[in-house]
XYZ file of N, CA and C in Angstrom:
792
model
N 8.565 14.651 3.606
C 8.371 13.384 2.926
C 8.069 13.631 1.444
N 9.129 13.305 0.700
C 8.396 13.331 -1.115
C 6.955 12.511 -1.066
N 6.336 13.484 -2.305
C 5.461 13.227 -2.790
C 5.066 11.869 -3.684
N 4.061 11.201 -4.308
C 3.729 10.101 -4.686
C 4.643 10.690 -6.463
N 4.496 11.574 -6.335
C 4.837 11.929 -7.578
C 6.689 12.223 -8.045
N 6.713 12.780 -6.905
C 8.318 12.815 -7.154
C 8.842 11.517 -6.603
N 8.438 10.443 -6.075
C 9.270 8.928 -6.237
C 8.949 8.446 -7.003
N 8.278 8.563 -8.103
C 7.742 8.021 -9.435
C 9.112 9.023 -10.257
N 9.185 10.103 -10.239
C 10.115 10.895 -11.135
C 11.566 10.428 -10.607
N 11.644 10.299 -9.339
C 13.089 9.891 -8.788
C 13.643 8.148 -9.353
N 12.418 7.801 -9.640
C 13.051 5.951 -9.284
C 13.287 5.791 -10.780
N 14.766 4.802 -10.688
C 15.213 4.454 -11.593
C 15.057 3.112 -12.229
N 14.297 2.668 -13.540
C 14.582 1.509 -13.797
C 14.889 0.930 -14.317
N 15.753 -0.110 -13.815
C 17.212 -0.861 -14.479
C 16.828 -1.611 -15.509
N 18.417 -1.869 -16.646
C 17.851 -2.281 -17.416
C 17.643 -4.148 -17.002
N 16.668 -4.471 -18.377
C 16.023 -5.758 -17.577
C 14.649 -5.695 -16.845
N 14.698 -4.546 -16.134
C 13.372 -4.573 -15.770
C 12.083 -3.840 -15.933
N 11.269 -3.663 -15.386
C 9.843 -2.576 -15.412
C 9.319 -2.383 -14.425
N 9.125 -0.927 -13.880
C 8.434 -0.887 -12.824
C 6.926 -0.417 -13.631
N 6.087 -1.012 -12.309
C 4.591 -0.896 -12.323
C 4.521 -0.451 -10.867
N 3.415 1.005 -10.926
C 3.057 1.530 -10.039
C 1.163 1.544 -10.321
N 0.736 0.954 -9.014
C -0.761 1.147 -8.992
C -1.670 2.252 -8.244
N -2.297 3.148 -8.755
C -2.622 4.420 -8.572
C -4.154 4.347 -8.442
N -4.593 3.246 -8.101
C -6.182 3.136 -7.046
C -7.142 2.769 -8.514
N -8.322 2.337 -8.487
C -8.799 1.689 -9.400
C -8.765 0.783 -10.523
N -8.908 1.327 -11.651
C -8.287 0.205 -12.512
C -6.628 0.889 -13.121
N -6.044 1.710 -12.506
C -4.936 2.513 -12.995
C -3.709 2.458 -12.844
N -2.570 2.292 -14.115
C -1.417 1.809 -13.591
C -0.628 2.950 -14.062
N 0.845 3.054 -13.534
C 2.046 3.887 -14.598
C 2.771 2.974 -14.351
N 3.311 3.014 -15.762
C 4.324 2.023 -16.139
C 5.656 3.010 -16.431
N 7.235 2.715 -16.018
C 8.079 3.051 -16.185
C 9.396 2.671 -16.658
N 9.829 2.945 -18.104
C 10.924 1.827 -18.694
C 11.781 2.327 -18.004
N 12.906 1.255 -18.551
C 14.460 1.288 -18.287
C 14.940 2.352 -18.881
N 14.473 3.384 -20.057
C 14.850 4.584 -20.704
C 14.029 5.629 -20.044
N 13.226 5.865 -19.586
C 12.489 6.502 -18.496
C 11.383 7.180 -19.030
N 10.826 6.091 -19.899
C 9.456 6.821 -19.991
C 8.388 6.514 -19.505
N 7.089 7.103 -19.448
C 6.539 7.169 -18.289
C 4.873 6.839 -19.122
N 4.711 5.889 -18.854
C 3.092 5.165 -19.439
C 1.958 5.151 -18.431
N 1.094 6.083 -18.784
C -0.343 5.647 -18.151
C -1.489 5.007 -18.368
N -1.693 3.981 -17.838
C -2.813 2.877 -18.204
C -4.201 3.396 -17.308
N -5.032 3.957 -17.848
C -6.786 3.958 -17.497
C -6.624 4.244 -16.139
N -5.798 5.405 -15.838
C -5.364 6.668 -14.717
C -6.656 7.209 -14.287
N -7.276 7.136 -13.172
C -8.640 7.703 -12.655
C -8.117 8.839 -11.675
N -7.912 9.977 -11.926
C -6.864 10.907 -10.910
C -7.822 11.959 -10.203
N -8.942 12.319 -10.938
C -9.757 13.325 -10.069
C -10.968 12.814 -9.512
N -11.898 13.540 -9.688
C -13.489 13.510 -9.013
C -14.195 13.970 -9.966
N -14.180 13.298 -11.280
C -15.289 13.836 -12.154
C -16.089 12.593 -12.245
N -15.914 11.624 -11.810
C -17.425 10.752 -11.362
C -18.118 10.851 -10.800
N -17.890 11.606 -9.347
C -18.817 11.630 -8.394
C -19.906 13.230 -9.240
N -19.518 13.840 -10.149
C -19.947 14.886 -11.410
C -20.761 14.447 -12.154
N -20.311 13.390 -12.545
C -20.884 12.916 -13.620
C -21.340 11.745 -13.865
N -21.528 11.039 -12.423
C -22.222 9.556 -12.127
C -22.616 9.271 -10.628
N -22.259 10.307 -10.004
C -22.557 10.449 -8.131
C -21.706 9.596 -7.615
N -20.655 9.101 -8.395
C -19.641 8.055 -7.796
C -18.842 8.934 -6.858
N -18.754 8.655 -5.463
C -17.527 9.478 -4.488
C -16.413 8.721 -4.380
N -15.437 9.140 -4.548
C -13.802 8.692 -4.141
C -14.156 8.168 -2.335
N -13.932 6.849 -2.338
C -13.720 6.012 -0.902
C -12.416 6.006 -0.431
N -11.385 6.623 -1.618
C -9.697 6.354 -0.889
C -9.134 7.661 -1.966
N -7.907 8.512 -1.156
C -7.619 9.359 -1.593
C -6.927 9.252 -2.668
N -6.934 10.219 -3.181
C -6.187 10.653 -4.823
C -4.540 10.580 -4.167
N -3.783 10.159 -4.980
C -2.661 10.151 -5.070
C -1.777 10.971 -5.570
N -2.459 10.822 -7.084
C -1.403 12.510 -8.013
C -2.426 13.223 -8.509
N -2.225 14.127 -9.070
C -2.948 15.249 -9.921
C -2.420 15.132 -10.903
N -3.130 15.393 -11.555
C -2.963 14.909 -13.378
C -1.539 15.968 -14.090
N -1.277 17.166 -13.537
C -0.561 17.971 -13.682
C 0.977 17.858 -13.015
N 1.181 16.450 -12.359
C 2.516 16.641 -11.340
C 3.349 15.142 -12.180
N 2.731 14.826 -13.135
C 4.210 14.234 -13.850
C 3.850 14.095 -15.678
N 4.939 14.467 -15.980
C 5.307 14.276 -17.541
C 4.498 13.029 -18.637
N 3.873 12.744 -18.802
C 3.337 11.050 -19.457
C 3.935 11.414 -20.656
N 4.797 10.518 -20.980
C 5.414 10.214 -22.255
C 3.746 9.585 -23.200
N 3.449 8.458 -22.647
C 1.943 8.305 -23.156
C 0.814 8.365 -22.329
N -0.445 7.621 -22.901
C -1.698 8.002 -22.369
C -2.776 6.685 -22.657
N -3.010 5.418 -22.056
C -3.348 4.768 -23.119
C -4.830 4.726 -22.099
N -6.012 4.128 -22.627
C -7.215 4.610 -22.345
C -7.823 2.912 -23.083
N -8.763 1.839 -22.182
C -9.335 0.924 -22.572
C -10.731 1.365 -23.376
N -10.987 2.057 -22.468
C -12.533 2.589 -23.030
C -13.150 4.184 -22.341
N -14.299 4.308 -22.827
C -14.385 5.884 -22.538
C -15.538 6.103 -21.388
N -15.429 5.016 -20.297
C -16.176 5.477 -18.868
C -14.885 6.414 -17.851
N -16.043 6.966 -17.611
C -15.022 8.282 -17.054
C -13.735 8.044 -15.374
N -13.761 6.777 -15.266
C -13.178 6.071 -14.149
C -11.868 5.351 -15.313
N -12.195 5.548 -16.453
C -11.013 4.952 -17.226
C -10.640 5.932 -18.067
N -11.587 6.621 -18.870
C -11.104 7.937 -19.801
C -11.647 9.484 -18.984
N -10.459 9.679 -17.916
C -10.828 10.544 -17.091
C -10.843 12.066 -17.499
N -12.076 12.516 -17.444
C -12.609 13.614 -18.606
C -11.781 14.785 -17.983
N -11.850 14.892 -16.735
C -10.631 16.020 -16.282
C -9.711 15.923 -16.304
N -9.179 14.427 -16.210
C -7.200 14.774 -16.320
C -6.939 14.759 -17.308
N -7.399 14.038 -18.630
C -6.710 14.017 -20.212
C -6.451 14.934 -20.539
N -7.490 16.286 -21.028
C -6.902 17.672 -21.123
C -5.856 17.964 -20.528
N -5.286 17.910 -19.140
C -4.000 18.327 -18.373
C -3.066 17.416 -18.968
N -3.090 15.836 -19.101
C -1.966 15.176 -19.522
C -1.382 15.087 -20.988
N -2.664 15.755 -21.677
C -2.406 15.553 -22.855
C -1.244 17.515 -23.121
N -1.739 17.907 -21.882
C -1.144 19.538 -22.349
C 0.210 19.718 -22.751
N 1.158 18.742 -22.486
C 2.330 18.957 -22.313
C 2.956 18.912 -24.160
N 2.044 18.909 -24.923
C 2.026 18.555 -26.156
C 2.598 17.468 -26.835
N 3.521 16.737 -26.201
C 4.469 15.541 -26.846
C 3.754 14.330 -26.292
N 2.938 14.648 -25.285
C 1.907 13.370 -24.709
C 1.665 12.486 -26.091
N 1.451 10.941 -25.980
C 1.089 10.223 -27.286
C -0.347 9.813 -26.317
N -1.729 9.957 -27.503
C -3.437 9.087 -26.457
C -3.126 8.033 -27.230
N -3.467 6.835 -26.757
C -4.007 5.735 -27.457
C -5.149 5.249 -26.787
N -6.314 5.164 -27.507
C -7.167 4.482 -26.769
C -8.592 4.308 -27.437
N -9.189 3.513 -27.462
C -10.118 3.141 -28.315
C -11.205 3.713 -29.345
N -12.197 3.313 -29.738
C -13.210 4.081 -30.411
C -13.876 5.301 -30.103
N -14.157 5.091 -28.672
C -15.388 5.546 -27.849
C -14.649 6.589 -27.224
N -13.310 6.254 -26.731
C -12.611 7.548 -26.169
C -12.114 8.161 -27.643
N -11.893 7.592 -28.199
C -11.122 8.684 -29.332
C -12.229 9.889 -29.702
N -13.250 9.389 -29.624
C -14.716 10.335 -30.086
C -14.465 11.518 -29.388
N -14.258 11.009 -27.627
C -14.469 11.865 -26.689
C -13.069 12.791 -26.665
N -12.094 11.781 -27.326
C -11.060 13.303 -27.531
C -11.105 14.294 -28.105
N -11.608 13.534 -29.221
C -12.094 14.918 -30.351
C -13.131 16.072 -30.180
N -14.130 15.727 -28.810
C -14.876 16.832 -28.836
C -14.664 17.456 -27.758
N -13.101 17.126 -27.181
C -12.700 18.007 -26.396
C -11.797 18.619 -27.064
N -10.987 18.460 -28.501
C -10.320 19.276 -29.284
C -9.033 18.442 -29.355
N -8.713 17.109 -28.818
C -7.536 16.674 -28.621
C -7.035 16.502 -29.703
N -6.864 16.630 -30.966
C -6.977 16.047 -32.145
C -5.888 15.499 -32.697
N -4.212 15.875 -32.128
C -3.115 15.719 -32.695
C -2.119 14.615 -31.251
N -1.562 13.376 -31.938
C -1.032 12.443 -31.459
C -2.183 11.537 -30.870
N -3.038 11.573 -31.457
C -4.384 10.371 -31.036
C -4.273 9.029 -31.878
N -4.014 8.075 -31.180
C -4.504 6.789 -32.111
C -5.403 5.955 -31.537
N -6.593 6.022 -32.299
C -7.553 4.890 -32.077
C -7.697 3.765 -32.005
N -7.820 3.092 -31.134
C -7.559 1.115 -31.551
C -8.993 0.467 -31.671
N -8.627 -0.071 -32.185
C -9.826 -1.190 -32.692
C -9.392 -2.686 -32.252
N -10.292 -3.326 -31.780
C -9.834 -5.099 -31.693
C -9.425 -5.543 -32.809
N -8.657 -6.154 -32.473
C -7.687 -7.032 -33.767
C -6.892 -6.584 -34.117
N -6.165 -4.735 -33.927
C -5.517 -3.917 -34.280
C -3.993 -4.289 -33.514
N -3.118 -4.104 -34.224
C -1.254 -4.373 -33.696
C -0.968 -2.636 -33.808
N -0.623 -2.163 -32.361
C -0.078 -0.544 -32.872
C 1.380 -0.295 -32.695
N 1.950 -0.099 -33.584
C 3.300 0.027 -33.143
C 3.700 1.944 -32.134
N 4.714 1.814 -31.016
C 4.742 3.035 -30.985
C 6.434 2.903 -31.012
N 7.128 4.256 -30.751
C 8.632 4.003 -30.117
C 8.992 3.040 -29.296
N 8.600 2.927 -28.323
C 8.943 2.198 -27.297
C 8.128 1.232 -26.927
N 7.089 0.508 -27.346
C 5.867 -0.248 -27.284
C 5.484 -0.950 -28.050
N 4.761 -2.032 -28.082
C 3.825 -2.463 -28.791
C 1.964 -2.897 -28.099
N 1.023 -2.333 -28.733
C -0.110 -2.616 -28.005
C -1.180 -3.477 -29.135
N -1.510 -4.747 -28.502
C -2.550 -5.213 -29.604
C -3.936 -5.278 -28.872
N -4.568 -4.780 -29.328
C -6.009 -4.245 -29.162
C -6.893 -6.058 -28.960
N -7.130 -6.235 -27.680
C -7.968 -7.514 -28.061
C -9.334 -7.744 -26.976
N -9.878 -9.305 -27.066
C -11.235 -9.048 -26.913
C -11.490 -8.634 -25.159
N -12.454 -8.231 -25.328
C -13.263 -7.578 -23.796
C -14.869 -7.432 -24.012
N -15.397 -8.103 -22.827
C -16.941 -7.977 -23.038
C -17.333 -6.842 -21.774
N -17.304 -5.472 -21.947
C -18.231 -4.654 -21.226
C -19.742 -4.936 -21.558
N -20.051 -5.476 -22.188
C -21.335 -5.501 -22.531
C -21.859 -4.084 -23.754
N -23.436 -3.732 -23.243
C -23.593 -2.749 -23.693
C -23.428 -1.255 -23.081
N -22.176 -1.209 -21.729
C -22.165 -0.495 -21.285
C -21.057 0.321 -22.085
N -20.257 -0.515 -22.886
C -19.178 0.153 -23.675
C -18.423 -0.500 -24.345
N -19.785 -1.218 -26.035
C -19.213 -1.446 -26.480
C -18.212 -2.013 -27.981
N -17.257 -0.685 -27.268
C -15.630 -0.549 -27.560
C -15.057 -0.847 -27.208
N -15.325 -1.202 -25.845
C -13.918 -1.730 -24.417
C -12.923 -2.543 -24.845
N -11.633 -2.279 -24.447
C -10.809 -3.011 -25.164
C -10.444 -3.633 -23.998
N -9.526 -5.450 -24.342
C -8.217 -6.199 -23.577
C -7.144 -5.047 -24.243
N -5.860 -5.364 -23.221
C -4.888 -4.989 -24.259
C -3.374 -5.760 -23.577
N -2.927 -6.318 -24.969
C -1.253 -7.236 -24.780
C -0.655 -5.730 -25.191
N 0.082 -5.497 -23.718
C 1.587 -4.875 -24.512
C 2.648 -5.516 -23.896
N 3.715 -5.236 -25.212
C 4.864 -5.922 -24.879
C 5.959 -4.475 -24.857
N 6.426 -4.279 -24.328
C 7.233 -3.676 -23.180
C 8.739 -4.120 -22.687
N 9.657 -3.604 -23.354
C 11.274 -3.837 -23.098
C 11.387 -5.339 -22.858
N 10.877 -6.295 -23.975
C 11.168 -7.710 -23.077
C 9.893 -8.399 -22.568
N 9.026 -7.658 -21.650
C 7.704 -7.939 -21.250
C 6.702 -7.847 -21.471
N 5.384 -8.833 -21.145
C 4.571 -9.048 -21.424
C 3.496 -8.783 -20.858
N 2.889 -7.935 -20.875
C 1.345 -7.980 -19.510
C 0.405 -7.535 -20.484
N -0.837 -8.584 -19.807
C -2.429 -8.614 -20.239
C -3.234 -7.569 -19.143
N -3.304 -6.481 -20.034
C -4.916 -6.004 -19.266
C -5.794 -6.472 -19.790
N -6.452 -7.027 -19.066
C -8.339 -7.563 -18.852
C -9.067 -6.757 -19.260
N -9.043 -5.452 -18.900
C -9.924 -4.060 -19.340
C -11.351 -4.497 -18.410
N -12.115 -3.727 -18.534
C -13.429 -3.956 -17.676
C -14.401 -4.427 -18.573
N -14.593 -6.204 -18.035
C -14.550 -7.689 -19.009
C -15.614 -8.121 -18.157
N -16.668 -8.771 -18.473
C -17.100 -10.305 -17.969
C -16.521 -11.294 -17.829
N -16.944 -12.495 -17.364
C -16.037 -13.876 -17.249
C -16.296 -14.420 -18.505
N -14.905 -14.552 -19.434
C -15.260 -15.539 -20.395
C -14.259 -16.110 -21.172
N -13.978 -17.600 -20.216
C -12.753 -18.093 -20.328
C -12.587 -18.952 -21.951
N -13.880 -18.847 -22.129
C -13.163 -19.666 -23.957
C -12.670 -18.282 -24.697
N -12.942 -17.390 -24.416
C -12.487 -15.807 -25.270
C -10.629 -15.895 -24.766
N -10.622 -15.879 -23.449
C -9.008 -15.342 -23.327
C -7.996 -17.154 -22.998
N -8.392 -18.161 -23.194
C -7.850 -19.410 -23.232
C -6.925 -19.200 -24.589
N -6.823 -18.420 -25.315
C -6.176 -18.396 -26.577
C -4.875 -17.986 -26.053
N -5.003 -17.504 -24.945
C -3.973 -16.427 -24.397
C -2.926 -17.074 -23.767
N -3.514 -18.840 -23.199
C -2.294 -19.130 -22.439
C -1.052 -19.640 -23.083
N -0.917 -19.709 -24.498
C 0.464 -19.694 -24.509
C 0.979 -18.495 -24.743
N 0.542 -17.100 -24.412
C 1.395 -15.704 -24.641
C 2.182 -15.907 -23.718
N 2.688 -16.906 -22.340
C 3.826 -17.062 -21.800
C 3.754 -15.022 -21.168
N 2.495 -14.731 -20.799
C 2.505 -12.995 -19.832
C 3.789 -12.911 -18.462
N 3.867 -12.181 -18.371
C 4.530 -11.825 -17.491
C 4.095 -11.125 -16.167
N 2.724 -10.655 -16.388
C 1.873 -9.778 -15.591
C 0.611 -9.617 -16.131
N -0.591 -10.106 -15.446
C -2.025 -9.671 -15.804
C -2.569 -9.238 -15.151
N -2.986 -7.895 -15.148
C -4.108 -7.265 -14.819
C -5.423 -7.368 -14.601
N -6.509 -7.539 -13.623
C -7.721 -7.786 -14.122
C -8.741 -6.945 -12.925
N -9.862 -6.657 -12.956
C -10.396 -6.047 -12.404
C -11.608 -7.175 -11.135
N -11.175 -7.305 -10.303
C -12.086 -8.070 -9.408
C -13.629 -7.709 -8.404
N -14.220 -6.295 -9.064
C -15.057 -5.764 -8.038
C -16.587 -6.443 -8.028
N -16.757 -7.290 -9.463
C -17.917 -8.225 -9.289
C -19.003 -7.368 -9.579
N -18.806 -5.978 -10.311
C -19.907 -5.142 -10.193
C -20.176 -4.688 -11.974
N -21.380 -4.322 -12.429
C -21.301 -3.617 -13.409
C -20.643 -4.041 -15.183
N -21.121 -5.795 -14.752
C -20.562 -6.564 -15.856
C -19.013 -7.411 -15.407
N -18.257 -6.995 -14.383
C -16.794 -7.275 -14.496
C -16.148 -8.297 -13.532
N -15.151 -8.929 -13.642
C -14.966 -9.921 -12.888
C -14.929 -10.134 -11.621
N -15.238 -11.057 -10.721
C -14.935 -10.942 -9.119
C -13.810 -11.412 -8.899
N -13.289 -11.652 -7.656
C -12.486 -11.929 -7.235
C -11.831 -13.336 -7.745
N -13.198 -14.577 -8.097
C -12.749 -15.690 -8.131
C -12.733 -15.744 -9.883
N -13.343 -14.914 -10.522
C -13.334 -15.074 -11.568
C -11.646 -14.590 -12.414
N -11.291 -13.135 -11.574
C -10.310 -13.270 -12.185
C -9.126 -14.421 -11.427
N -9.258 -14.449 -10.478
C -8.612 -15.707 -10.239
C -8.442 -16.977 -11.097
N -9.335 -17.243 -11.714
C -9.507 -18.156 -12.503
C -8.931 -18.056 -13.952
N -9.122 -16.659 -14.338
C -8.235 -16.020 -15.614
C -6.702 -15.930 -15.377
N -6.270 -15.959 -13.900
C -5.127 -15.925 -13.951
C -4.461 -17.662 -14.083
N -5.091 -18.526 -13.719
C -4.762 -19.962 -13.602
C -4.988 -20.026 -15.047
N -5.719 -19.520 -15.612
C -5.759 -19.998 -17.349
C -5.075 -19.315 -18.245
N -4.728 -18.482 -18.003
C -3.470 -17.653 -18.668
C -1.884 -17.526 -17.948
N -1.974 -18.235 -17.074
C -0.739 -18.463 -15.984
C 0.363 -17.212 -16.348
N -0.190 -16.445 -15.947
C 1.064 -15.380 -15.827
C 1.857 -15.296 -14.798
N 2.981 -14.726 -14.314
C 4.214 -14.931 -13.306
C 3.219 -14.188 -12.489
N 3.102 -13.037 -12.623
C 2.040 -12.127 -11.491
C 0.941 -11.841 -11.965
N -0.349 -12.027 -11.156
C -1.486 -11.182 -11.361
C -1.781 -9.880 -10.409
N -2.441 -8.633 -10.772
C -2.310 -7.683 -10.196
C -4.026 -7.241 -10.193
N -4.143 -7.935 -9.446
C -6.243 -7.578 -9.239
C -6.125 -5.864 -8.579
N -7.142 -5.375 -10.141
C -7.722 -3.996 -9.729
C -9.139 -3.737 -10.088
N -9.647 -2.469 -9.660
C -10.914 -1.882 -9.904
C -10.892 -2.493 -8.819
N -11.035 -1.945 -7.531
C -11.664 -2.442 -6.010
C -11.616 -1.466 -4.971
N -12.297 -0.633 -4.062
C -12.250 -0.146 -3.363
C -11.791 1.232 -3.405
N -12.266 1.662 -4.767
C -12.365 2.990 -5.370
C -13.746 3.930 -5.054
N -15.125 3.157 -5.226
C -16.599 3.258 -5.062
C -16.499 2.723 -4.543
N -17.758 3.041 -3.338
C -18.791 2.225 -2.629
C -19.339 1.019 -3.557
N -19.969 1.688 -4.495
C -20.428 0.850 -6.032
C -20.265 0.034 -6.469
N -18.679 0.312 -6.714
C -17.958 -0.693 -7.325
C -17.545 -2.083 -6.566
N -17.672 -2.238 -5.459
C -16.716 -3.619 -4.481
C -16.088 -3.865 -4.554
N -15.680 -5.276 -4.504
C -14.295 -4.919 -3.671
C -14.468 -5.572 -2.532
N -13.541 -6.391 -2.227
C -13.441 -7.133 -0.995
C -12.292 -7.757 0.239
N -12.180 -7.361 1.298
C -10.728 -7.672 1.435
C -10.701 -9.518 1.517
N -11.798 -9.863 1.639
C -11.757 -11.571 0.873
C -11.318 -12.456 0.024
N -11.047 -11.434 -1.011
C -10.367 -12.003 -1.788
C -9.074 -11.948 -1.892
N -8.451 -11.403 -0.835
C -6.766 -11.725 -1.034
C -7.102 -13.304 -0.394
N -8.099 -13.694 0.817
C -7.881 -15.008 1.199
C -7.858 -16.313 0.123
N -8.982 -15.911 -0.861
C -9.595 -16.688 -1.983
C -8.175 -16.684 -2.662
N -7.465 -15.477 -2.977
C -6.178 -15.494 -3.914
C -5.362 -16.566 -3.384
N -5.061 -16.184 -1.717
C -3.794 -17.348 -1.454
C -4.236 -19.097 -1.544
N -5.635 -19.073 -1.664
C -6.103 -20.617 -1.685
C -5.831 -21.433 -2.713
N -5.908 -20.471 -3.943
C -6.243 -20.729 -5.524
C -4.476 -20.914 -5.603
N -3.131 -20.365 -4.446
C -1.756 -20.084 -5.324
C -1.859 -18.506 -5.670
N -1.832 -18.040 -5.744
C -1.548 -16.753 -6.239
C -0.579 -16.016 -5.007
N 0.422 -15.434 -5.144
C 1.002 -15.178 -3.987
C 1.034 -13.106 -4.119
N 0.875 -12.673 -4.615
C 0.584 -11.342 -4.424
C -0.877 -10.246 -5.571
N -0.923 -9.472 -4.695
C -2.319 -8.723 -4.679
C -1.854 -7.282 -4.589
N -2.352 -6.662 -5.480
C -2.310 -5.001 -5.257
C -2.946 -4.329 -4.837
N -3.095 -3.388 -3.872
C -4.242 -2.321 -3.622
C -3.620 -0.678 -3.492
N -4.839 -0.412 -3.394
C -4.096 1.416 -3.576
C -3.784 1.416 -1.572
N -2.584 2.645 -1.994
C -1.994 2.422 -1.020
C -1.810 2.814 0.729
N -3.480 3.546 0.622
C -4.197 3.355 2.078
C -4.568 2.319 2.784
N -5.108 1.323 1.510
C -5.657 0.216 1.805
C -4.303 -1.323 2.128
N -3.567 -0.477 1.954
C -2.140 -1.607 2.462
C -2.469 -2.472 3.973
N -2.839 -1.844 4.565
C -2.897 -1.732 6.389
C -4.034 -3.513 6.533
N -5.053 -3.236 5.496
C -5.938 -3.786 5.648
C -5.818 -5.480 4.343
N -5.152 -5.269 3.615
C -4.679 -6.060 2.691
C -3.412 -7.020 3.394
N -2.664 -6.890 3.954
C -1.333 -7.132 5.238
C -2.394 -7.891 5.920
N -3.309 -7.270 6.839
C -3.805 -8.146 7.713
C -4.668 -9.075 7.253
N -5.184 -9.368 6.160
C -6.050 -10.500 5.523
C -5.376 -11.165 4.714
N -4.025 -10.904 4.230
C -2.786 -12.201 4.247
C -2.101 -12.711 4.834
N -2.370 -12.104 5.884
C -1.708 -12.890 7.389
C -3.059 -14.090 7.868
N -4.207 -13.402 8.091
C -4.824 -14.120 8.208
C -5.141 -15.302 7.462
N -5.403 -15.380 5.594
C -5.359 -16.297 5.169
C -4.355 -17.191 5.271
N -3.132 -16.741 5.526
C -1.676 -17.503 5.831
C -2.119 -18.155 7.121
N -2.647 -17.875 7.756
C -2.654 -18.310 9.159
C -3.858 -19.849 9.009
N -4.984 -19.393 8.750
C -6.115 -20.041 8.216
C -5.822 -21.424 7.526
N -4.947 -20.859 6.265
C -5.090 -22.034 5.297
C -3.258 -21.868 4.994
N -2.566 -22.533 5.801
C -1.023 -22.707 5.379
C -0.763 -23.415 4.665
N 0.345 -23.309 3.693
C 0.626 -23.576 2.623
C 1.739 -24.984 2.645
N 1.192 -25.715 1.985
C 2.537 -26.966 2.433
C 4.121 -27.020 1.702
């Protein structure tokens, strides 16, 4: 059976479209129609449970060393988003591009990363080759903060990461005419960041075509609920992401909410 990693290297995507692959926490790879290969706030090892007693509840998928990242982009510098063991490996390949905020840029530098780093700041437009990323608002609180939102627009498309945010719908209401295509948001209700109903609610106010609820069922810590796929189908929302052990259990609590509360 190929690996998680070689159907990410095998799959092709057409033009017109974008694939998004979700890799357990708040972590995505994104893959153009020219085949490059974007990582969004990639949590790939066990340097939390190191460096915060956080244990992995669902297995690792890739190793930071088993695919190419054209880029590297990083919201903020908690180690579940600026993952202190894999950056060194992803960044090794030397043509890697980091982008990623204040707080991680610090932390690149005193790991030596120093060349193809760009720092973002809120309010910041970054142009890259193939990208555009505008740096915007996010309330981590004072746990980090630098934390960034981030709009990129992407061959055509549009998706909002949330970044790891509080609820605060007069901040991202600016957003609903960006006409998104995909928003991201983190639903674990823990540690400053949205729950289930909250990002629910960010997605009805920014009406994007898909929302893709993450940060859930990574930590014990963190939460996470299989409840809220029910809460999702109540609110309209017709799909939910989870990492991909947790499929088994996500299936059966949309059947059930389907069953529960049918749709007219």
């Amino acid at each position: 059976m190929a690996s998680f990693a070689q159907k990410v290297a095998a799959l092709k995507t057409q033009q017109g479209e974008l694939t998004i692959f979700f890799v357990g926490q708040a972590g995505y790879i994104i893959k153009t129609a020219s085949g490059k290969l974007i990582g969004l706030d990639m949590y790939l090892t066990d340097c939390c449970a190191r460096l915060a007693g956080f244990k992995r509840i669902t297995a690792k998928i890739l190793a930071p060393d088993e695919l190419d990242f054209d880029y590297v982009i990083v919201s903020h510098d908690h180690p579940d988003h600026f993952d202190v063991d894999a950056i060194p490996i992803l960044m090794g390949a030397g043509h890697t591009k980091l982008a990623t905020s204040v707080c991680g840029g610090k932390h690149a530098e005193e790991m030596g990363i120093k060349e193809n780093v760009t720092v973002m700041e809120r309010g910041g437009t970054y142009k890259f080759d193939d990208f555009t990323i505008r740096a915007v608002y996010c309330d981590h609180g004072d746990l980090a903060p630098y934390a960034l939102g981030l709009i990129l627009e992407i061959d055509g498309f549009k998706l909002f990461y949330a970044g790891d945010t509080a609820y605060r719908p007069e901040q991202v209401k600016q957003f609903a005419s960006e006409n998104f295509d995909v928003m991201m948001a983190p639903i674990n209700g823990a540690f400053g960041n949205l729950n289930e109903r909250e990002c629910a609610e960010y997605s009805k106010l920014i009406g994007p075509k898909l929302t893709l609820p993450c940060h859930f069922w990574n930590f014990v810590e963190h939460g996470g609920d299989p409840a809220s796929v029910e809460f999702f189908h109540k609110v309209g929302v017709d799909y939910v992401s989870c990492s991909p052990f947790r499929v088994p259990i996500a299936r059966l609590a949309a059947a059930q909410a389907a069953i529960k509360f049918p749709r007219k």
